PDB file of C-alpha atoms in Angstrom:
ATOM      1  CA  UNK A   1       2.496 -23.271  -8.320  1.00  0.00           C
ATOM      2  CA  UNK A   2       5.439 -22.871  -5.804  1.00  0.00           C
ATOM      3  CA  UNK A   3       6.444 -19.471  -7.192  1.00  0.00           C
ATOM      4  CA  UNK A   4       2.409 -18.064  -6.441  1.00  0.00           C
ATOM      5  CA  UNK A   5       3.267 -19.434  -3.105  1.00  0.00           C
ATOM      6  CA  UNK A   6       6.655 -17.673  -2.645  1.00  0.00           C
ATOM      7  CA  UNK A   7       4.655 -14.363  -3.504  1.00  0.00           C
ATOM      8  CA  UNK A   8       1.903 -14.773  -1.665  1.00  0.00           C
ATOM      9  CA  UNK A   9       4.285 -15.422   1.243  1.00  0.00           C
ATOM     10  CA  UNK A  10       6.123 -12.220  -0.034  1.00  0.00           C
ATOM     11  CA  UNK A  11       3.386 -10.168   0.194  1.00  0.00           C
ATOM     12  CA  UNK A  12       2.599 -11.909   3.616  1.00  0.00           C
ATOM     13  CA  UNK A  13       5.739 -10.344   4.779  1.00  0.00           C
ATOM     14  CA  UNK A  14       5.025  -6.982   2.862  1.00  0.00           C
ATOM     15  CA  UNK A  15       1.522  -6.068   4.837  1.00  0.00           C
ATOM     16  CA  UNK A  16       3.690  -7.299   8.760  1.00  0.00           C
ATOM     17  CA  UNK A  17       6.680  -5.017   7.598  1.00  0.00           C
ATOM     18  CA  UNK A  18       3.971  -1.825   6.543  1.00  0.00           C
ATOM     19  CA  UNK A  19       2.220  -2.630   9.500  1.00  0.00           C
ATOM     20  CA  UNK A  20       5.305  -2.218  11.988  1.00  0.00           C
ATOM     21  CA  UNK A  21       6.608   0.778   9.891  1.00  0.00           C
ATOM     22  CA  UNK A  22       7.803  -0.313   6.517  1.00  0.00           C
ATOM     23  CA  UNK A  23      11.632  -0.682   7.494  1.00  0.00           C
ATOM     24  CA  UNK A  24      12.484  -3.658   5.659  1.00  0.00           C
ATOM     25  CA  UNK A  25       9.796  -2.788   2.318  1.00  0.00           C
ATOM     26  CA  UNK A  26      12.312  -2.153  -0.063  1.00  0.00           C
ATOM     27  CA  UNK A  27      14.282  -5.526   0.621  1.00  0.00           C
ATOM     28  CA  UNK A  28      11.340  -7.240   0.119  1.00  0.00           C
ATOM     29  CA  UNK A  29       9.935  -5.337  -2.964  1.00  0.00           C
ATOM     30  CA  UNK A  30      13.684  -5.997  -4.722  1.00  0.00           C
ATOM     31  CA  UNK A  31      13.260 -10.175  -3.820  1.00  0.00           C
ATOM     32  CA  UNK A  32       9.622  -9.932  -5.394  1.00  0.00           C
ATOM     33  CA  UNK A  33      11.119  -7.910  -8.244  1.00  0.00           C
ATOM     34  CA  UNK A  34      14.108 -10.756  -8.816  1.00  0.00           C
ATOM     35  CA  UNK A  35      11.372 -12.950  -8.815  1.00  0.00           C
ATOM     36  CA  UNK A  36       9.052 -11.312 -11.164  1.00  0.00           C
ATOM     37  CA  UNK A  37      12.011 -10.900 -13.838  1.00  0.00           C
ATOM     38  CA  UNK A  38      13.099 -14.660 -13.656  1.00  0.00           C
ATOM     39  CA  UNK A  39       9.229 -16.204 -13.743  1.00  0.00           C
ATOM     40  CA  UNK A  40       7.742 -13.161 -15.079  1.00  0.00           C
ATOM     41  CA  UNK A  41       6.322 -12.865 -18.715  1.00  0.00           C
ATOM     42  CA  UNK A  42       4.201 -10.884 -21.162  1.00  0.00           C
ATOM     43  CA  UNK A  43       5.635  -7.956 -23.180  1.00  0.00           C
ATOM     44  CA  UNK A  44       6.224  -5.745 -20.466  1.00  0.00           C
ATOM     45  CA  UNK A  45       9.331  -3.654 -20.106  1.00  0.00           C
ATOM     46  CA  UNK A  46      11.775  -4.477 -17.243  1.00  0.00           C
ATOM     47  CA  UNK A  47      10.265  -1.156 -15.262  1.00  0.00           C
ATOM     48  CA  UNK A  48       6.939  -2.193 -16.026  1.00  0.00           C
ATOM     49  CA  UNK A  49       7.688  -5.381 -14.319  1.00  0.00           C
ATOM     50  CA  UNK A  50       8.945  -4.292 -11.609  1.00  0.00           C
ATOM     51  CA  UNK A  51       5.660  -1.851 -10.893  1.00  0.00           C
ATOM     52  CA  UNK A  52       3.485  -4.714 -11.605  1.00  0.00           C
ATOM     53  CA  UNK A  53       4.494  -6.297  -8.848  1.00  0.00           C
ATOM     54  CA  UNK A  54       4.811  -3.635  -6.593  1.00  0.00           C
ATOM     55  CA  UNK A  55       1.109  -3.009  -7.440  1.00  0.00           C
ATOM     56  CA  UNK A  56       0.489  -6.166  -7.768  1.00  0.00           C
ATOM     57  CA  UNK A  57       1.250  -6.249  -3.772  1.00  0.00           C
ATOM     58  CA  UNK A  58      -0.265  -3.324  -3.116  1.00  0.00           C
ATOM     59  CA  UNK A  59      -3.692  -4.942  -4.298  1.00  0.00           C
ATOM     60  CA  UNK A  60      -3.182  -7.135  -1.127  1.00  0.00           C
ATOM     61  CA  UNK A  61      -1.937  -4.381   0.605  1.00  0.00           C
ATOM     62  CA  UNK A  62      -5.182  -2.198  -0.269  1.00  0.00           C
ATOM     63  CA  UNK A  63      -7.641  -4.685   1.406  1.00  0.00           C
ATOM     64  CA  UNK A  64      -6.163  -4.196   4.605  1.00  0.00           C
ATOM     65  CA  UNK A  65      -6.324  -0.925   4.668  1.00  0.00           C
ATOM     66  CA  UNK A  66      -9.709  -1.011   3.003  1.00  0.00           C
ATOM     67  CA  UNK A  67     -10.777  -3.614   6.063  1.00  0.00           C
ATOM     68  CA  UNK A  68      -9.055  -1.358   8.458  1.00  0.00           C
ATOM     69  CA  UNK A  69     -10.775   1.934   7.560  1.00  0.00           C
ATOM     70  CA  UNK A  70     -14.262   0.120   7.306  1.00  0.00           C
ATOM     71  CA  UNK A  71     -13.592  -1.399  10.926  1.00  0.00           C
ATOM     72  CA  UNK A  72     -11.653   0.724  13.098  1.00  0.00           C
ATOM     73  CA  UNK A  73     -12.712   3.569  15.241  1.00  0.00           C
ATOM     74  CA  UNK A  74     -13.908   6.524  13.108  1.00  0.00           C
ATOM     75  CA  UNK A  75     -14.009  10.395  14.185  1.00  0.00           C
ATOM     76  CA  UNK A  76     -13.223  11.674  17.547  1.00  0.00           C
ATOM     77  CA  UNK A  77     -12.646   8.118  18.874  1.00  0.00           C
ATOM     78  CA  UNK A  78     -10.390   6.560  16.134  1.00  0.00           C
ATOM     79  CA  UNK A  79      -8.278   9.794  16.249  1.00  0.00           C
ATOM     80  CA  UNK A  80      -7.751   9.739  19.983  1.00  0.00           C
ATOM     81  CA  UNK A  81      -6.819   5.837  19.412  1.00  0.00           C
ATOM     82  CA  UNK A  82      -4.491   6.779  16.999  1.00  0.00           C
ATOM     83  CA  UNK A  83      -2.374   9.462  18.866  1.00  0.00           C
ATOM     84  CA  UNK A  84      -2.657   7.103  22.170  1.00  0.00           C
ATOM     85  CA  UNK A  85      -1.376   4.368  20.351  1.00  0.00           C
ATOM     86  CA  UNK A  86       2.112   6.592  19.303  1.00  0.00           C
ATOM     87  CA  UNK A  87       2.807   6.747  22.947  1.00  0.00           C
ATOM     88  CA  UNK A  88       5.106   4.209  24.273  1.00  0.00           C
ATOM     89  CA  UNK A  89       3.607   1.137  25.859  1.00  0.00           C
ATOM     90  CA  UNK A  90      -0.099   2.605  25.118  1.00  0.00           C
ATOM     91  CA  UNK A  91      -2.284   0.353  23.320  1.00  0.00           C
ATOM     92  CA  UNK A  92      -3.480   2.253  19.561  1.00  0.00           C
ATOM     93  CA  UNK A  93      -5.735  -1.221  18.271  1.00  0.00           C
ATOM     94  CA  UNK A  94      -6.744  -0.450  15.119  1.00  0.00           C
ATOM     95  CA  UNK A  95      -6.960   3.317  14.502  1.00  0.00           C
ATOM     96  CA  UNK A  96      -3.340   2.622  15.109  1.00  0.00           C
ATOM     97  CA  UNK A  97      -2.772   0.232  12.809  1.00  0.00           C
ATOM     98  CA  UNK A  98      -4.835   2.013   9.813  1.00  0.00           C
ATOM     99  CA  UNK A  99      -2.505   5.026  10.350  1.00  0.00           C
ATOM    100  CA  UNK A 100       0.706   2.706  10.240  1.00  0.00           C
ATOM    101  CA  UNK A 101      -0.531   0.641   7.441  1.00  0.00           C
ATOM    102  CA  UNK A 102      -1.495   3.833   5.066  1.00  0.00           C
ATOM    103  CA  UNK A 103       1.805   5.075   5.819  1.00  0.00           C
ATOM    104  CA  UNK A 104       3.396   2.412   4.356  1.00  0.00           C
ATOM    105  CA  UNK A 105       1.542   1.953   1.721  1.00  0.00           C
ATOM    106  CA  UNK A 106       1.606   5.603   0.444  1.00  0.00           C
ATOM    107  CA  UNK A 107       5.440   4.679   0.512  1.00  0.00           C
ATOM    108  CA  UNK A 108       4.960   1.771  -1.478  1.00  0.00           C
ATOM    109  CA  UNK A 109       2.542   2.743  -4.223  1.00  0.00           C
ATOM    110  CA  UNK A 110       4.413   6.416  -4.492  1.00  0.00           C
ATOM    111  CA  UNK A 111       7.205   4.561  -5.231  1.00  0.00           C
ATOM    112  CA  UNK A 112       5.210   2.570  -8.071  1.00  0.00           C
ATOM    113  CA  UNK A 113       4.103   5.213  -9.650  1.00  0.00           C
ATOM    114  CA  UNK A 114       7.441   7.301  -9.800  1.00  0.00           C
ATOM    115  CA  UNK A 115       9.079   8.734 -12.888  1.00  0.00           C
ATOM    116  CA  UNK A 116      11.529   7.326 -14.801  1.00  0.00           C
ATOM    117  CA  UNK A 117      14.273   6.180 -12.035  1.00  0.00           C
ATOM    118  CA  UNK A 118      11.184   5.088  -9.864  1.00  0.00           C
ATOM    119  CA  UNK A 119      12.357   6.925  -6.952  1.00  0.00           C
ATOM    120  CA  UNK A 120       9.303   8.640  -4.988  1.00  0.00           C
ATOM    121  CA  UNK A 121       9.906  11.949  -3.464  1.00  0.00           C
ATOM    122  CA  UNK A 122       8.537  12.914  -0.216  1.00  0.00           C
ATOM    123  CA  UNK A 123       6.369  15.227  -1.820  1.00  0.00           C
ATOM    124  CA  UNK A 124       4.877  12.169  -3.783  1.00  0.00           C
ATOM    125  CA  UNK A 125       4.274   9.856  -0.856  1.00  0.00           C
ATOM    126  CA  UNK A 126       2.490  13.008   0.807  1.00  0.00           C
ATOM    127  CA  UNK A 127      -0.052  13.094  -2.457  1.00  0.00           C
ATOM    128  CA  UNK A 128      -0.764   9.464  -1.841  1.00  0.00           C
ATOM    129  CA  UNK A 129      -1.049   9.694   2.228  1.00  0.00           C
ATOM    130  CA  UNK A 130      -3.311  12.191   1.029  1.00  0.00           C
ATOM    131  CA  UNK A 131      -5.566  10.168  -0.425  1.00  0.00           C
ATOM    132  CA  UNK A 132      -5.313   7.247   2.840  1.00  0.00           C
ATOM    133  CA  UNK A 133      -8.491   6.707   4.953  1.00  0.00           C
ATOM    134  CA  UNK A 134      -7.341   8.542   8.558  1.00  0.00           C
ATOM    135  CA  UNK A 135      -7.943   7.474  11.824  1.00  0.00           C
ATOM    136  CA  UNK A 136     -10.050  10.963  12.531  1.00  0.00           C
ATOM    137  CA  UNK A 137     -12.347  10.825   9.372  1.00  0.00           C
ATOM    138  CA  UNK A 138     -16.184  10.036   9.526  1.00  0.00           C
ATOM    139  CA  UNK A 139     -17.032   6.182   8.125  1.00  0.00           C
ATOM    140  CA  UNK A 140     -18.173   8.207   4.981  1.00  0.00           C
ATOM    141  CA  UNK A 141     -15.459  10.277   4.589  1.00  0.00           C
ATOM    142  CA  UNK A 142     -13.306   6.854   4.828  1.00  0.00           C
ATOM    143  CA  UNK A 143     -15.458   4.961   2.060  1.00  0.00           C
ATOM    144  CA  UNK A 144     -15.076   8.280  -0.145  1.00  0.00           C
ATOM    145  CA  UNK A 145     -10.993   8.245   0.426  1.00  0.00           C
ATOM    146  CA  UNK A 146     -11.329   4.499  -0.694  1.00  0.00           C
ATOM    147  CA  UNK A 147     -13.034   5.149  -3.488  1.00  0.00           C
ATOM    148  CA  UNK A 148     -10.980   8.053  -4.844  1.00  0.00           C
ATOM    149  CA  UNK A 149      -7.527   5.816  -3.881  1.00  0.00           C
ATOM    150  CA  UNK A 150      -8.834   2.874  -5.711  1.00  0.00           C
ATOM    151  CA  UNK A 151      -9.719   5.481  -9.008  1.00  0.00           C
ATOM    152  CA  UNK A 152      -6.285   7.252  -8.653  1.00  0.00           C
ATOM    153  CA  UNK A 153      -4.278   3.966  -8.444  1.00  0.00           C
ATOM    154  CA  UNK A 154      -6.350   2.316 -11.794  1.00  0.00           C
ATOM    155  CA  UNK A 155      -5.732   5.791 -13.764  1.00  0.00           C
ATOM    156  CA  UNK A 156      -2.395   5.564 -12.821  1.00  0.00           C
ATOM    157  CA  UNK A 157      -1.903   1.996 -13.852  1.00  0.00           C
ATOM    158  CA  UNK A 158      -3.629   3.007 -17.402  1.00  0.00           C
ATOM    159  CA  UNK A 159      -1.254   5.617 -17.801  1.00  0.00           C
ATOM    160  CA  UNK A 160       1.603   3.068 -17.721  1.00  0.00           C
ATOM    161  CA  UNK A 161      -0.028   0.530 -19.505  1.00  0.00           C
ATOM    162  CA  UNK A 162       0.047  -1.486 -16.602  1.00  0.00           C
ATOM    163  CA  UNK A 163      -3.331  -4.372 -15.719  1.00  0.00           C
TER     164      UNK A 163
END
């Protein structure tokens, strides 16, 4: 019971760090790891583990951007919310924080998904960020980007045996 606790505090403090810019993500991925090998169980390998909870965050993690792209701004006014929002001391609200949020969280679940050494490459967290709701797209362009993120991360969970 504590240890759910601990992780859901964990990925508390994942979703505040993506949403100011991911800095400190990989400290707290490695805790939630360290935790996941000592409490963890099941017959998954040591790297399987450590995605598993990685995604396991990044469940959490996808609800907030899923609640973000259904509520923020879409088209022409999200966008403009968005690029105000990277100017010092401007306001963004939530077109802001969608953008910031999918960011981070391309960052994350690229790193998931990695090869063998679980190291993402740029060119992988582009693919994901690919897939993100943005603060410019239509409200049906966003539920379509959901849809096709939540497909691409369950294929690539089957594909590493992951649940």
């Amino acid at each position: 019971q504590e240890i759910d606790q601990i992780k859901q505090a964990l990925t508390f403090a994942m979703i505040q760090d993506l949403a100011s810019g991911g800095k400190n993500i990989s400290k707290i991925e490695a805790i939630s790891k360290a935790l996941d090998t000592i409490y963890g169980g099941g017959e998954l390998t040591a790297q399987q583990k450590n995605r598993q909870s990685t995604l396991n965050s990044a469940e959490v993690i996808f609800k907030q951007v899923e609640n973000l792209a259904l509520n923020a701004p879409a088209g022409v006014g999200g966008f403009s919310q968005s690029i105000l929002g990277q100017l010092p001391g401007v306001e963004g609200g939530s077109a802001e924080d969608l953008r910031r949020v999918t960011r981070g969280f391309a960052k994350a679940i690229a790193g998931a998904f990695a090869g063998e050494v679980g190291v993402a490459t740029d060119t992988d967290v582009e693919r994901w960020l690919g897939l993100m709701p943005k603060p410019g797209d239509t409200m049906a362009e966003r539920k379509r980007a959901l849809v096709r993120l939540r497909e691409q991360i369950d294929l690539n969970k089957q594909a590493l045996g992951l649940r």
